[in-house]
Amino acid sequence: MSKKRPVDVALAAALCLAATACADSSTDDAGDKTSAAAAKPGYPVTVKNCGTAETFTETPSRVVVMNGASVAEVSTLLALDLGDQIVANQQSYGMSEVPGRAKAIKDLPTGNVNLNDAYDIPREAMLGLRPDLVLSTTSYGFDAKNGFTTREQLKGVNANSYVSPQGCDQDTSRMTIDDSYTLLRDVGRIFNVGDRAEKLIAASKKHIDEVSAKVDGEKKPKVMVLFSNMVMGGNDFSSVVAKGIFNDILAKSGGRNAFQNASKTSFADLSKEKVAATDIDALIVIGYNDPDPAAYAKKLLKEFPQWPAAKNNTYVVLSDSMYLGPSNDLAVEKIARMLHPDKF
C-alpha cells in the first residue's frame, strides 16, 4: 500500500518507542554555574530538562536543530522570531498550515553535514558546527549508541542541550497541547523572549476555546489519523495514530480517534482487514515530506468505499499543526470545520 521512505527510520525512532512519561522539563532561574555579575541582562536562566540542568548566561547564537522527524523545535524558534540564531536545521515537513512557514524552514542553513543512518547529525559533524545550543525532539538524538553527541559531551564544549516535552523517555503517547505550550515557554525563557511566548500561548488558547465552544455537545465522529505514504511496521497500515497530542487536538475539535485503543503507544500497526472493518466518519492525513498527501487521502477513500468518510468525501490534509509545535490551534479549527461544518 504505502511506500517506505528514508524518513521512516527517524520517525519510528523519534515517535514510536514505548516508555514512561517524560521527566521534569520545567524551568527555574538559578545562577549555579556563573555569578549574576558575569551574566547578560535577563540571565542566568537554568532549565531543568530530563534530569539535566542547563544554565544559560546569554542568548544562544549558534543553535542546531536535530531532525527527530519533527518540526516542533524549528517552528517554535521561527514563531518566536529566532531564526537568525540557527546555524543548522535538519527539520522539515515540506508543508505547513502557517503561511510562509515551509519556505522559511527550507531557507534555513543546514550546516552542510553528511547525515548518519538515522538521517540526522552524527557526533563529529555536530562538534564541527560549534553549537552553543542543540535541540532534539527526544533523547534519541543524544544517545551515543546511535552515533550522536551526548549531552555530557556537549557540555564539554560549552554547549547546552534541550529535549522537548515528553521526549525524555522517547515516548510521545502522553503528549498534549499543553506540551506545545511548555516548549514555547522553555524556548522563550532560554532566549529571554518570554513575553513573546506568552502572547502566542494566550492567542492559541483563545482560538481553541472559541472553536471548542462552537462544537461543544455535538456528536463526536470517529476519525482515522495517519501519516501519508508512511511505513513503520509490518502491516499495511503501520502509521495510524493511536495516542498522543493528536487525540487532544481531536477532542477539542469535536471528534474522537477511531483507533485510540488499538495500541498502548503513539502508533498502531494495523492490517487492512482491521481498517476495513472499522466505520470511519472522517479521515485526517498528515503530510510529512510527501508532495501530494491529498492524493493519498483520496486513494484511501476509494479503497474503502464502505466508510461514511468515503460516502461523504470527508477528509482533511494537515502537517505541522497536528503535532507538537506552536500552531495546534490551526489544526483544531480545520478539523472542527470538517467534522461540524454547520457550526461555522
Coordinates of C-alpha atoms in Angstrom, one line a residue:
M1 CA 0.0 0.0 0.0
S2 CA 2.5 2.6 1.1
K3 CA 6.0 3.3 0.1
K4 CA 8.8 3.3 2.6
R5 CA 10.9 6.4 2.6
P6 CA 14.2 7.2 4.4
V7 CA 12.5 9.4 7.0
D8 CA 10.6 6.4 8.3
V9 CA 13.8 5.5 10.3
A10 CA 13.8 8.8 12.1
L11 CA 10.1 8.9 12.6
A12 CA 9.9 5.5 14.1
A13 CA 12.9 6.2 16.4
A14 CA 11.6 9.6 17.5
L15 CA 7.9 8.8 17.9
C16 CA 7.2 5.1 18.3
L17 CA 9.3 3.8 21.2
A18 CA 7.2 2.7 24.2
A19 CA 8.3 4.1 27.5
T20 CA 7.1 6.1 30.5
A21 CA 6.3 9.7 30.6
C22 CA 8.9 12.4 30.2
A23 CA 10.8 13.6 33.3
D24 CA 10.7 17.1 34.6
S25 CA 11.2 19.8 31.8
S26 CA 10.3 22.8 33.9
T27 CA 12.4 25.9 34.0
D28 CA 13.7 27.8 37.0
D29 CA 16.0 30.7 37.4
A30 CA 19.4 30.0 39.1
G31 CA 23.0 31.0 38.9
D32 CA 24.6 27.7 39.8
K33 CA 27.4 27.9 37.3
T34 CA 28.1 31.6 37.0
S35 CA 27.7 34.8 39.0
A36 CA 25.0 37.3 38.2
A37 CA 27.7 39.9 37.6
A38 CA 29.1 37.9 34.7
A39 CA 25.7 37.2 33.1
K40 CA 23.8 39.3 30.4
P41 CA 20.6 41.1 31.3
G42 CA 17.8 38.6 31.9
Y43 CA 20.3 35.8 32.7
P44 CA 21.3 33.4 34.1
V45 CA 18.4 31.0 33.4
T46 CA 18.6 27.3 34.3
V47 CA 16.4 24.9 32.5
K48 CA 15.8 21.6 34.3
N49 CA 15.3 19.2 31.4
C50 CA 15.2 15.3 31.6
G51 CA 17.1 15.4 34.9
T52 CA 19.9 17.6 33.4
A53 CA 20.4 21.2 34.5
E54 CA 21.3 23.5 31.6
T55 CA 22.4 27.0 32.7
F56 CA 22.3 29.9 30.1
T57 CA 24.3 33.1 30.7
E58 CA 23.4 34.7 27.4
T59 CA 21.2 34.3 24.4
P60 CA 22.2 31.3 22.3
S61 CA 23.6 32.3 18.9
R62 CA 24.7 29.1 17.3
V63 CA 21.6 26.8 17.5
V64 CA 21.5 23.4 15.9
V65 CA 18.1 21.7 15.4
M66 CA 18.2 17.9 15.0
N67 CA 15.8 16.0 12.8
G68 CA 13.7 13.8 15.1
A69 CA 11.1 13.5 12.4
S70 CA 9.6 16.7 13.7
V71 CA 9.3 20.4 13.0
A72 CA 8.3 21.3 16.6
E73 CA 11.6 22.9 17.6
V74 CA 12.4 24.8 14.4
S75 CA 8.8 26.0 14.1
T76 CA 8.9 27.2 17.7
L77 CA 12.1 29.1 17.1
L78 CA 10.6 30.8 14.0
A79 CA 7.3 31.6 15.7
L80 CA 9.4 33.4 18.3
D81 CA 11.4 35.3 15.6
L82 CA 14.6 33.4 16.5
G83 CA 15.5 32.1 13.0
D84 CA 18.7 34.1 12.8
Q85 CA 20.1 32.1 15.7
I86 CA 20.0 28.8 13.8
V87 CA 23.3 27.7 12.2
A88 CA 22.0 24.2 11.2
N89 CA 18.5 22.8 10.9
Q90 CA 17.6 19.3 9.9
Q91 CA 13.8 19.5 10.4
S92 CA 11.2 19.8 7.6
Y93 CA 7.7 18.5 6.8
G94 CA 7.8 20.1 3.4
M95 CA 4.4 21.8 4.1
S96 CA 2.8 23.8 6.8
E97 CA -0.6 25.3 7.9
V98 CA 1.2 28.5 8.7
P99 CA 1.6 30.7 5.6
G100 CA 5.3 31.1 4.7
R101 CA 6.5 28.6 7.3
A102 CA 7.5 25.8 5.0
K103 CA 9.6 28.3 2.9
A104 CA 11.1 29.8 6.0
I105 CA 12.2 26.4 7.2
K106 CA 13.6 25.5 3.7
D107 CA 15.6 28.7 3.6
L108 CA 17.4 28.0 6.9
P109 CA 21.0 26.8 6.9
T110 CA 21.6 23.0 7.1
G111 CA 25.2 23.1 8.2
N112 CA 26.1 21.1 5.0
V113 CA 26.8 18.0 7.0
N114 CA 26.7 14.3 5.9
L115 CA 23.9 12.7 7.8
N116 CA 24.1 9.3 9.5
D117 CA 21.9 6.2 9.1
A118 CA 19.2 7.8 11.2
Y119 CA 19.2 10.8 8.8
D120 CA 20.5 13.1 11.5
I121 CA 23.7 14.9 12.6
P122 CA 26.5 12.5 13.7
R123 CA 28.9 13.2 16.6
E124 CA 31.9 14.6 14.7
A125 CA 29.8 16.7 12.4
M126 CA 27.8 18.1 15.4
L127 CA 31.0 19.2 17.2
G128 CA 32.3 20.7 14.0
L129 CA 29.3 23.0 13.9
R130 CA 30.4 24.6 17.2
P131 CA 26.9 24.9 18.6
D132 CA 26.0 26.7 21.8
L133 CA 22.6 25.0 21.9
V134 CA 21.3 21.7 20.4
L135 CA 17.6 20.9 20.3
S136 CA 16.2 17.4 19.9
T137 CA 12.7 16.2 19.9
T138 CA 13.6 13.2 22.1
S139 CA 16.6 11.9 24.0
Y140 CA 17.3 9.6 21.0
G141 CA 19.2 12.5 19.5
F142 CA 21.7 12.5 22.3
D143 CA 22.3 8.7 22.6
A144 CA 25.9 7.7 22.0
K145 CA 25.0 4.3 20.7
N146 CA 23.1 6.0 17.9
G147 CA 26.2 7.8 16.9
F148 CA 25.2 11.1 18.3
T149 CA 26.9 13.6 20.6
T150 CA 25.8 13.1 24.2
R151 CA 24.6 15.9 26.4
E152 CA 27.7 15.5 28.6
Q153 CA 30.0 15.8 25.5
L154 CA 28.1 19.0 24.5
K155 CA 28.7 20.4 28.0
G156 CA 32.4 19.7 27.5
V157 CA 32.5 22.1 24.6
N158 CA 30.3 24.7 26.4
A159 CA 27.1 23.9 24.5
N160 CA 23.7 23.5 26.1
S161 CA 21.1 21.0 25.0
Y162 CA 17.4 20.6 25.3
V163 CA 14.9 17.7 24.8
S164 CA 11.3 18.7 24.1
P165 CA 8.4 17.9 26.4
Q166 CA 7.5 14.2 26.6
G167 CA 10.7 13.3 24.7
C168 CA 12.9 12.4 27.7
D169 CA 11.9 8.7 27.5
Q170 CA 11.2 8.7 23.8
D171 CA 7.5 8.2 24.4
T172 CA 5.0 10.7 22.9
S173 CA 1.9 8.8 23.8
R174 CA 1.0 11.1 26.7
M175 CA 1.7 14.3 24.8
T176 CA -1.0 17.1 24.8
I177 CA -1.3 20.6 23.5
D178 CA 0.0 21.8 26.9
D179 CA 3.3 20.3 25.9
S180 CA 3.4 22.6 22.9
Y181 CA 3.0 25.5 25.4
T182 CA 5.7 24.1 27.6
L183 CA 8.1 24.1 24.6
L184 CA 7.2 27.7 23.8
R185 CA 7.7 28.8 27.4
D186 CA 11.0 27.0 27.7
V187 CA 12.4 28.3 24.5
G188 CA 11.1 31.8 25.3
R189 CA 12.9 31.8 28.6
I190 CA 16.1 30.4 27.2
F191 CA 16.2 33.2 24.6
N192 CA 14.9 35.9 27.0
V193 CA 11.7 36.4 24.9
G194 CA 9.2 35.0 27.4
D195 CA 6.8 37.8 26.6
R196 CA 6.6 36.7 23.0
A197 CA 5.9 33.1 24.1
E198 CA 3.2 34.1 26.5
K199 CA 1.4 36.1 23.8
L200 CA 1.5 33.2 21.4
I201 CA 0.2 30.8 24.1
A202 CA -2.6 33.2 25.0
A203 CA -3.7 33.6 21.4
S204 CA -3.6 29.8 20.8
K205 CA -5.7 29.1 23.9
K206 CA -8.3 31.8 22.9
H207 CA -8.6 30.4 19.4
I208 CA -9.0 26.8 20.6
D209 CA -11.6 27.8 23.3
E210 CA -13.6 29.7 20.7
V211 CA -13.6 26.7 18.3
S212 CA -14.4 24.1 21.0
A213 CA -17.3 26.2 22.3
K214 CA -18.9 26.0 18.8
V215 CA -18.8 22.2 18.7
D216 CA -19.5 21.5 22.4
G217 CA -22.2 19.0 22.9
E218 CA -22.2 17.8 19.3
K219 CA -21.9 14.1 18.4
K220 CA -18.2 13.1 18.1
P221 CA -17.4 11.4 14.7
K222 CA -14.9 8.6 14.6
V223 CA -11.7 9.8 12.9
M224 CA -8.8 7.9 11.4
V225 CA -5.4 9.8 11.6
L226 CA -2.4 8.5 9.7
F227 CA 0.8 9.7 8.0
S228 CA 0.8 9.9 4.2
N229 CA 2.6 7.1 2.4
M230 CA 4.5 6.1 5.6
V231 CA 5.5 2.6 6.6
M232 CA 6.7 1.9 10.2
G233 CA 5.7 -1.7 10.8
G234 CA 4.8 -5.0 9.3
N235 CA 1.2 -4.4 8.3
D236 CA -0.4 -2.3 5.5
F237 CA -1.3 0.5 8.0
S238 CA 1.6 1.0 10.4
S239 CA 1.5 4.8 10.7
V240 CA -2.0 5.0 12.1
V241 CA -2.2 7.3 15.2
A242 CA -3.4 5.7 18.4
K243 CA -2.4 8.1 21.2
G244 CA -0.7 11.4 21.9
I245 CA -1.2 15.0 21.1
F246 CA -3.4 14.0 18.1
N247 CA -6.1 12.9 20.4
D248 CA -6.1 16.1 22.4
I249 CA -6.5 18.0 19.2
L250 CA -9.3 15.8 18.1
A251 CA -11.1 16.1 21.4
K252 CA -11.0 19.9 21.2
S253 CA -12.2 19.7 17.6
G254 CA -15.3 17.7 18.5
G255 CA -14.0 14.3 17.3
R256 CA -12.6 11.1 18.6
N257 CA -9.9 8.7 17.4
A258 CA -11.3 5.5 15.9
F259 CA -8.2 3.6 16.8
Q260 CA -7.3 5.1 20.2
N261 CA -7.4 1.7 21.8
A262 CA -5.5 -0.1 19.1
S263 CA -2.1 0.4 20.7
K264 CA -0.6 1.5 24.0
T265 CA 2.0 3.5 22.2
S266 CA 1.6 6.5 19.8
F267 CA 1.1 4.4 16.7
A268 CA -0.9 1.3 15.8
D269 CA 0.3 -1.3 13.3
L270 CA -3.0 -2.4 11.6
S271 CA -4.0 -4.9 9.0
K272 CA -6.1 -3.9 6.0
E273 CA -8.9 -6.1 7.4
K274 CA -9.0 -4.3 10.7
V275 CA -9.1 -0.9 8.9
A276 CA -11.8 -2.1 6.6
A277 CA -14.0 -3.4 9.4
T278 CA -14.0 0.0 11.2
D279 CA -16.5 2.7 10.4
I280 CA -14.5 5.8 9.7
D281 CA -16.5 9.0 9.7
A282 CA -13.6 11.3 8.7
L283 CA -10.0 10.9 7.6
I284 CA -7.0 13.1 8.5
V285 CA -3.9 12.5 6.5
I286 CA -0.7 14.1 7.9
G287 CA 1.7 15.2 5.1
Y288 CA 5.4 14.5 6.0
N289 CA 7.6 15.4 3.1
D290 CA 5.0 14.0 0.7
P291 CA 4.4 16.1 -2.4
D292 CA 0.8 15.1 -2.7
P293 CA -0.8 13.9 0.6
A294 CA -4.3 14.8 -0.8
A295 CA -3.9 12.1 -3.5
Y296 CA -3.1 9.6 -0.7
A297 CA -6.3 10.6 1.2
K298 CA -8.4 10.2 -2.0
K299 CA -6.8 6.8 -2.7
L300 CA -7.8 5.6 0.8
L301 CA -11.4 6.8 0.4
K302 CA -11.6 5.0 -2.9
E303 CA -10.1 1.8 -1.4
F304 CA -12.7 1.8 1.4
P305 CA -16.0 2.9 -0.2
Q306 CA -18.0 1.5 2.7
W307 CA -16.6 4.2 5.1
P308 CA -19.0 7.0 5.9
A309 CA -16.0 9.2 5.2
A310 CA -15.8 7.9 1.7
K311 CA -19.5 8.3 1.0
N312 CA -19.4 11.9 2.2
N313 CA -15.8 12.7 1.0
T314 CA -14.9 13.8 4.5
Y315 CA -11.2 14.3 4.8
V316 CA -8.5 17.0 5.5
V317 CA -4.8 17.1 4.9
L318 CA -2.7 18.6 7.7
S319 CA 1.0 18.7 8.6
D320 CA 2.9 20.6 11.4
S321 CA -0.2 21.9 13.2
M322 CA -1.2 18.3 14.1
Y323 CA 2.0 17.6 16.0
L324 CA 3.9 19.2 18.8
G325 CA 4.6 22.9 18.0
P326 CA 3.2 26.4 18.1
S327 CA 0.2 26.0 15.7
N328 CA -2.1 23.4 17.2
D329 CA -4.9 25.8 17.2
L330 CA -4.9 25.8 13.4
A331 CA -5.4 22.0 13.4
V332 CA -8.3 22.3 15.9
E333 CA -10.2 24.8 13.7
K334 CA -9.5 22.9 10.4
I335 CA -10.7 19.6 11.9
A336 CA -13.7 21.2 13.6
R337 CA -14.8 22.8 10.3
M338 CA -14.5 19.4 8.6
L339 CA -16.4 17.5 11.3
H340 CA -19.1 20.1 12.1
P341 CA -19.4 22.4 9.1
D342 CA -22.8 23.6 10.1
K343 CA -21.3 25.3 13.2
F344 CA -19.1 27.6 11.2

